[in-house]
Amino acid sequence: LIRPLEEAGVEVDVEIVGDLGDLPSLVDLSAYRIVQEAITNIMRHADASRVEVRLDAGEDDLRVTVRDNGKGAADSKTTPGEGHGIPGMRERALALGGAFHAASIKEGGFEVSACLPLKGAAT
C-alpha cells in the first residue's frame, strides 16, 4: 500500500504498536481497506509530502490512523464525503461496532482514524 506514495516522492512513516499477527479476519480486512482508501485519497487530493500510518493493536481494539500534511479538505477540490471513499471507510468501521473520524487537522493536512473492536469480530 505504501509503495505508490513513496514512488510519488512522498515521505512515509509507518508505526506498528502491538501484535498484528492474530487479528480477526474482518478487522484485518477492514483495517487494510481503510488504509488503502485513505492512501488513495491522499494520492488523488492531498498534494502531501509526508504521510504517517499508525496501527495500534491493543487488547480490545485496533486503532488505525492515517495522517498527511497536504491541503486538507478545506483546500481540496472535493468535499469529504462527496465520493464513496470516506463513507465506505466509515461504514467498515461502524459495521464492526467501531468508530471512525475523518477531518482536516489544525496543523494542516487531513487525518483518518478508526477504532476497530477485536472482541466479537469474526476470526
Short mmCIF file of N, CA and C in Angstrom, two decimals:
data_model
loop_
_atom_site.label_atom_id
_atom_site.label_comp_id
_atom_site.label_asym_id
_atom_site.label_seq_id
_atom_site.Cartn_x
_atom_site.Cartn_y
_atom_site.Cartn_z
N LEU A 1 0.81 -1.21 0.00
CA LEU A 1 0.00 0.00 0.00
C LEU A 1 0.85 1.27 0.00
N ILE A 2 2.01 1.19 0.59
CA ILE A 2 2.87 2.35 0.78
C ILE A 2 3.65 2.70 -0.49
N ARG A 3 3.97 1.72 -1.28
CA ARG A 3 4.84 1.91 -2.44
C ARG A 3 4.41 3.05 -3.37
N PRO A 4 3.11 3.16 -3.75
CA PRO A 4 2.73 4.27 -4.65
C PRO A 4 3.05 5.65 -4.07
N LEU A 5 2.89 5.81 -2.77
CA LEU A 5 3.24 7.09 -2.16
C LEU A 5 4.73 7.35 -2.27
N GLU A 6 5.52 6.36 -1.92
CA GLU A 6 6.98 6.52 -1.98
C GLU A 6 7.45 6.78 -3.41
N GLU A 7 6.86 6.08 -4.37
CA GLU A 7 7.23 6.29 -5.77
C GLU A 7 6.85 7.69 -6.25
N ALA A 8 5.86 8.30 -5.60
CA ALA A 8 5.45 9.67 -5.94
C ALA A 8 6.28 10.70 -5.19
N GLY A 9 7.28 10.24 -4.41
CA GLY A 9 8.15 11.16 -3.69
C GLY A 9 7.63 11.59 -2.34
N VAL A 10 6.62 10.90 -1.83
CA VAL A 10 6.06 11.22 -0.52
C VAL A 10 6.82 10.45 0.55
N GLU A 11 7.22 11.15 1.60
CA GLU A 11 7.88 10.51 2.73
C GLU A 11 6.81 9.81 3.56
N VAL A 12 7.01 8.52 3.84
CA VAL A 12 6.01 7.73 4.57
C VAL A 12 6.64 7.18 5.84
N ASP A 13 5.94 7.38 6.95
CA ASP A 13 6.36 6.85 8.24
C ASP A 13 5.28 5.87 8.70
N VAL A 14 5.67 4.61 8.89
CA VAL A 14 4.73 3.59 9.36
C VAL A 14 5.14 3.19 10.76
N GLU A 15 4.18 3.21 11.67
CA GLU A 15 4.42 2.80 13.05
C GLU A 15 3.42 1.71 13.41
N ILE A 16 3.93 0.60 13.90
CA ILE A 16 3.07 -0.51 14.33
C ILE A 16 3.34 -0.75 15.80
N VAL A 17 2.28 -0.69 16.57
CA VAL A 17 2.36 -0.92 18.01
C VAL A 17 1.52 -2.15 18.32
N GLY A 18 2.09 -3.09 19.04
CA GLY A 18 1.36 -4.30 19.39
C GLY A 18 1.52 -5.38 18.33
N ASP A 19 0.81 -6.48 18.53
CA ASP A 19 0.91 -7.65 17.66
C ASP A 19 -0.25 -7.67 16.68
N LEU A 20 0.08 -7.57 15.38
CA LEU A 20 -0.95 -7.61 14.35
C LEU A 20 -1.13 -9.02 13.80
N GLY A 21 -0.40 -9.98 14.33
CA GLY A 21 -0.40 -11.33 13.77
C GLY A 21 -1.65 -12.14 14.01
N ASP A 22 -2.44 -11.80 15.00
CA ASP A 22 -3.59 -12.64 15.33
C ASP A 22 -4.89 -11.84 15.31
N LEU A 23 -5.02 -10.93 14.36
CA LEU A 23 -6.24 -10.12 14.27
C LEU A 23 -7.37 -10.95 13.69
N PRO A 24 -8.60 -10.73 14.15
CA PRO A 24 -9.75 -11.36 13.49
C PRO A 24 -9.77 -10.94 12.02
N SER A 25 -10.16 -11.85 11.14
CA SER A 25 -10.07 -11.59 9.70
C SER A 25 -10.86 -10.36 9.26
N LEU A 26 -12.03 -10.13 9.84
CA LEU A 26 -12.81 -8.96 9.44
C LEU A 26 -12.15 -7.66 9.88
N VAL A 27 -11.50 -7.67 11.01
CA VAL A 27 -10.77 -6.49 11.48
C VAL A 27 -9.55 -6.25 10.59
N ASP A 28 -8.83 -7.32 10.28
CA ASP A 28 -7.66 -7.23 9.41
C ASP A 28 -8.04 -6.65 8.05
N LEU A 29 -9.08 -7.20 7.43
CA LEU A 29 -9.52 -6.73 6.13
C LEU A 29 -10.02 -5.29 6.19
N SER A 30 -10.78 -4.96 7.21
CA SER A 30 -11.30 -3.60 7.34
C SER A 30 -10.17 -2.59 7.51
N ALA A 31 -9.19 -2.93 8.34
CA ALA A 31 -8.04 -2.04 8.54
C ALA A 31 -7.29 -1.85 7.23
N TYR A 32 -7.06 -2.93 6.51
CA TYR A 32 -6.37 -2.85 5.23
C TYR A 32 -7.12 -1.92 4.27
N ARG A 33 -8.42 -2.12 4.15
CA ARG A 33 -9.22 -1.31 3.22
C ARG A 33 -9.29 0.16 3.64
N ILE A 34 -9.33 0.42 4.93
CA ILE A 34 -9.35 1.81 5.40
C ILE A 34 -8.03 2.49 5.05
N VAL A 35 -6.91 1.82 5.31
CA VAL A 35 -5.60 2.39 4.96
C VAL A 35 -5.50 2.56 3.45
N GLN A 36 -5.95 1.57 2.70
CA GLN A 36 -5.90 1.64 1.24
C GLN A 36 -6.69 2.84 0.72
N GLU A 37 -7.88 3.04 1.21
CA GLU A 37 -8.71 4.15 0.74
C GLU A 37 -8.14 5.49 1.18
N ALA A 38 -7.62 5.56 2.40
CA ALA A 38 -7.01 6.81 2.88
C ALA A 38 -5.82 7.18 1.99
N ILE A 39 -5.00 6.20 1.63
CA ILE A 39 -3.85 6.46 0.76
C ILE A 39 -4.31 6.87 -0.63
N THR A 40 -5.35 6.22 -1.14
CA THR A 40 -5.90 6.60 -2.45
C THR A 40 -6.35 8.05 -2.42
N ASN A 41 -7.02 8.46 -1.36
CA ASN A 41 -7.47 9.86 -1.24
C ASN A 41 -6.29 10.82 -1.16
N ILE A 42 -5.24 10.42 -0.47
CA ILE A 42 -4.05 11.27 -0.38
C ILE A 42 -3.44 11.45 -1.77
N MET A 43 -3.33 10.35 -2.50
CA MET A 43 -2.75 10.42 -3.85
C MET A 43 -3.58 11.30 -4.77
N ARG A 44 -4.89 11.26 -4.63
CA ARG A 44 -5.78 12.00 -5.53
C ARG A 44 -5.95 13.46 -5.15
N HIS A 45 -5.96 13.76 -3.85
CA HIS A 45 -6.44 15.07 -3.42
C HIS A 45 -5.48 15.89 -2.56
N ALA A 46 -4.55 15.26 -1.86
CA ALA A 46 -3.87 15.96 -0.77
C ALA A 46 -2.68 16.80 -1.17
N ASP A 47 -1.96 16.41 -2.21
CA ASP A 47 -0.72 17.09 -2.54
C ASP A 47 0.21 17.12 -1.33
N ALA A 48 0.33 15.97 -0.68
CA ALA A 48 1.11 15.86 0.56
C ALA A 48 2.56 15.49 0.25
N SER A 49 3.45 15.89 1.16
CA SER A 49 4.85 15.49 1.06
C SER A 49 5.21 14.48 2.14
N ARG A 50 4.32 14.31 3.11
CA ARG A 50 4.57 13.39 4.23
C ARG A 50 3.26 12.73 4.65
N VAL A 51 3.35 11.42 4.94
CA VAL A 51 2.21 10.66 5.41
C VAL A 51 2.65 9.79 6.58
N GLU A 52 1.82 9.75 7.60
CA GLU A 52 2.05 8.89 8.76
C GLU A 52 0.93 7.86 8.82
N VAL A 53 1.31 6.58 8.93
CA VAL A 53 0.36 5.49 9.10
C VAL A 53 0.68 4.83 10.42
N ARG A 54 -0.31 4.74 11.29
CA ARG A 54 -0.10 4.12 12.60
C ARG A 54 -1.16 3.05 12.82
N LEU A 55 -0.70 1.86 13.19
CA LEU A 55 -1.58 0.76 13.56
C LEU A 55 -1.24 0.41 15.00
N ASP A 56 -2.22 0.49 15.88
CA ASP A 56 -2.01 0.27 17.30
C ASP A 56 -2.95 -0.84 17.76
N ALA A 57 -2.41 -2.03 17.92
CA ALA A 57 -3.21 -3.18 18.34
C ALA A 57 -3.18 -3.29 19.85
N GLY A 58 -4.30 -3.00 20.45
CA GLY A 58 -4.44 -3.14 21.89
C GLY A 58 -5.10 -4.45 22.23
N GLU A 59 -5.42 -4.61 23.49
CA GLU A 59 -6.09 -5.83 23.93
C GLU A 59 -7.52 -5.92 23.41
N ASP A 60 -8.18 -4.76 23.30
CA ASP A 60 -9.59 -4.74 22.93
C ASP A 60 -9.89 -4.21 21.55
N ASP A 61 -8.93 -3.49 20.94
CA ASP A 61 -9.23 -2.88 19.65
C ASP A 61 -7.97 -2.63 18.84
N LEU A 62 -8.19 -2.36 17.57
CA LEU A 62 -7.12 -1.94 16.67
C LEU A 62 -7.43 -0.51 16.28
N ARG A 63 -6.48 0.37 16.53
CA ARG A 63 -6.64 1.77 16.15
C ARG A 63 -5.79 2.03 14.91
N VAL A 64 -6.44 2.60 13.90
CA VAL A 64 -5.81 2.88 12.62
C VAL A 64 -5.82 4.39 12.42
N THR A 65 -4.67 4.96 12.13
CA THR A 65 -4.59 6.40 11.87
C THR A 65 -3.73 6.63 10.63
N VAL A 66 -4.27 7.42 9.71
CA VAL A 66 -3.51 7.84 8.52
C VAL A 66 -3.61 9.36 8.48
N ARG A 67 -2.45 10.01 8.53
CA ARG A 67 -2.40 11.47 8.59
C ARG A 67 -1.44 11.98 7.52
N ASP A 68 -1.83 13.06 6.85
CA ASP A 68 -0.94 13.65 5.85
C ASP A 68 -0.75 15.13 6.15
N ASN A 69 0.22 15.73 5.49
CA ASN A 69 0.49 17.16 5.67
C ASN A 69 0.06 17.95 4.43
N GLY A 70 -0.89 17.41 3.70
CA GLY A 70 -1.33 18.04 2.45
C GLY A 70 -2.28 19.20 2.67
N LYS A 71 -3.12 19.40 1.68
CA LYS A 71 -4.01 20.57 1.63
C LYS A 71 -5.15 20.52 2.64
N GLY A 72 -5.55 19.35 3.06
CA GLY A 72 -6.72 19.25 3.92
C GLY A 72 -7.98 19.42 3.10
N ALA A 73 -9.11 19.17 3.70
CA ALA A 73 -10.38 19.19 2.98
C ALA A 73 -10.79 20.59 2.55
N ALA A 74 -10.45 21.59 3.33
CA ALA A 74 -10.88 22.95 3.00
C ALA A 74 -10.29 23.44 1.68
N ASP A 75 -9.11 22.95 1.35
CA ASP A 75 -8.44 23.38 0.13
C ASP A 75 -8.58 22.39 -1.02
N SER A 76 -9.25 21.27 -0.75
CA SER A 76 -9.39 20.24 -1.78
C SER A 76 -10.49 20.62 -2.77
N LYS A 77 -10.42 20.03 -3.95
CA LYS A 77 -11.44 20.27 -4.96
C LYS A 77 -12.72 19.51 -4.67
N THR A 78 -12.65 18.54 -3.75
CA THR A 78 -13.84 17.80 -3.36
C THR A 78 -14.08 17.95 -1.88
N THR A 79 -15.30 17.75 -1.49
CA THR A 79 -15.68 17.83 -0.09
C THR A 79 -15.65 16.44 0.51
N PRO A 80 -15.14 16.29 1.75
CA PRO A 80 -15.14 14.96 2.37
C PRO A 80 -16.56 14.40 2.36
N GLY A 81 -16.66 13.15 1.96
CA GLY A 81 -17.97 12.52 1.92
C GLY A 81 -18.65 12.68 0.58
N GLU A 82 -18.08 13.49 -0.30
CA GLU A 82 -18.68 13.71 -1.61
C GLU A 82 -18.59 12.47 -2.48
N GLY A 83 -17.51 11.73 -2.35
CA GLY A 83 -17.34 10.48 -3.11
C GLY A 83 -17.77 9.31 -2.25
N HIS A 84 -17.21 8.14 -2.57
CA HIS A 84 -17.57 6.93 -1.83
C HIS A 84 -16.51 6.52 -0.81
N GLY A 85 -15.33 7.14 -0.88
CA GLY A 85 -14.22 6.72 -0.03
C GLY A 85 -14.46 6.88 1.45
N ILE A 86 -14.72 8.08 1.89
CA ILE A 86 -14.91 8.32 3.32
C ILE A 86 -16.16 7.61 3.84
N PRO A 87 -17.30 7.70 3.16
CA PRO A 87 -18.46 6.93 3.65
C PRO A 87 -18.17 5.43 3.71
N GLY A 88 -17.42 4.90 2.75
CA GLY A 88 -17.08 3.48 2.77
C GLY A 88 -16.20 3.11 3.95
N MET A 89 -15.21 3.97 4.26
CA MET A 89 -14.36 3.72 5.42
C MET A 89 -15.19 3.76 6.70
N ARG A 90 -16.05 4.75 6.81
CA ARG A 90 -16.93 4.88 7.98
C ARG A 90 -17.80 3.63 8.13
N GLU A 91 -18.38 3.20 7.03
CA GLU A 91 -19.26 2.02 7.04
C GLU A 91 -18.50 0.78 7.52
N ARG A 92 -17.28 0.60 7.07
CA ARG A 92 -16.48 -0.55 7.50
C ARG A 92 -16.26 -0.54 9.01
N ALA A 93 -15.90 0.61 9.54
CA ALA A 93 -15.65 0.71 10.99
C ALA A 93 -16.93 0.49 11.78
N LEU A 94 -18.00 1.14 11.38
CA LEU A 94 -19.25 1.03 12.11
C LEU A 94 -19.85 -0.37 12.03
N ALA A 95 -19.65 -1.07 10.92
CA ALA A 95 -20.16 -2.43 10.77
C ALA A 95 -19.55 -3.39 11.80
N LEU A 96 -18.35 -3.06 12.28
CA LEU A 96 -17.69 -3.87 13.29
C LEU A 96 -18.01 -3.39 14.71
N GLY A 97 -18.84 -2.35 14.81
CA GLY A 97 -19.13 -1.77 16.13
C GLY A 97 -18.08 -0.78 16.57
N GLY A 98 -17.30 -0.29 15.61
CA GLY A 98 -16.21 0.62 15.93
C GLY A 98 -16.58 2.07 15.72
N ALA A 99 -15.57 2.90 15.63
CA ALA A 99 -15.74 4.34 15.45
C ALA A 99 -14.86 4.81 14.31
N PHE A 100 -15.24 5.93 13.71
CA PHE A 100 -14.49 6.47 12.58
C PHE A 100 -14.56 7.98 12.62
N HIS A 101 -13.44 8.60 12.21
CA HIS A 101 -13.38 10.06 12.13
C HIS A 101 -12.47 10.44 10.96
N ALA A 102 -12.88 11.43 10.20
CA ALA A 102 -12.06 11.95 9.11
C ALA A 102 -12.26 13.45 9.04
N ALA A 103 -11.16 14.20 9.08
CA ALA A 103 -11.28 15.66 9.05
C ALA A 103 -9.93 16.30 8.79
N SER A 104 -9.98 17.56 8.36
CA SER A 104 -8.77 18.36 8.27
C SER A 104 -8.23 18.54 9.68
N ILE A 105 -6.92 18.68 9.78
CA ILE A 105 -6.32 18.89 11.09
C ILE A 105 -5.75 20.29 11.18
N LYS A 106 -5.75 20.81 12.38
CA LYS A 106 -5.37 22.19 12.63
C LYS A 106 -3.97 22.53 12.10
N GLU A 107 -3.05 21.58 12.23
CA GLU A 107 -1.67 21.81 11.80
C GLU A 107 -1.53 21.83 10.28
N GLY A 108 -2.58 21.49 9.58
CA GLY A 108 -2.56 21.36 8.13
C GLY A 108 -2.57 19.91 7.74
N GLY A 109 -3.30 19.59 6.71
CA GLY A 109 -3.39 18.21 6.27
C GLY A 109 -4.73 17.60 6.64
N PHE A 110 -4.77 16.30 6.61
CA PHE A 110 -6.00 15.56 6.83
C PHE A 110 -5.69 14.31 7.61
N GLU A 111 -6.64 13.88 8.45
CA GLU A 111 -6.46 12.67 9.25
C GLU A 111 -7.68 11.79 9.16
N VAL A 112 -7.42 10.50 8.98
CA VAL A 112 -8.44 9.47 9.03
C VAL A 112 -8.09 8.59 10.22
N SER A 113 -9.06 8.33 11.08
CA SER A 113 -8.81 7.43 12.21
C SER A 113 -10.00 6.51 12.41
N ALA A 114 -9.69 5.29 12.77
CA ALA A 114 -10.73 4.30 13.03
C ALA A 114 -10.33 3.48 14.24
N CYS A 115 -11.32 3.12 15.01
CA CYS A 115 -11.13 2.22 16.15
C CYS A 115 -11.98 0.99 15.85
N LEU A 116 -11.32 -0.15 15.69
CA LEU A 116 -11.99 -1.39 15.30
C LEU A 116 -11.92 -2.37 16.47
N PRO A 117 -13.05 -2.68 17.09
CA PRO A 117 -13.04 -3.61 18.24
C PRO A 117 -12.64 -5.02 17.82
N LEU A 118 -11.86 -5.67 18.68
CA LEU A 118 -11.42 -7.03 18.41
C LEU A 118 -12.39 -8.06 18.98
N LYS A 119 -13.03 -7.74 20.06
CA LYS A 119 -13.95 -8.68 20.71
C LYS A 119 -15.23 -8.80 19.89
N GLY A 120 -15.64 -10.00 19.63
CA GLY A 120 -16.87 -10.23 18.90
C GLY A 120 -16.69 -10.23 17.39
N ALA A 121 -15.53 -9.83 16.89
CA ALA A 121 -15.29 -9.84 15.45
C ALA A 121 -14.95 -11.26 15.01
N ALA A 122 -15.39 -11.63 13.83
CA ALA A 122 -15.13 -12.97 13.31
C ALA A 122 -13.64 -13.16 13.07
N THR A 123 -13.15 -14.33 13.33
CA THR A 123 -11.73 -14.62 13.12
C THR A 123 -11.47 -15.20 11.76
#
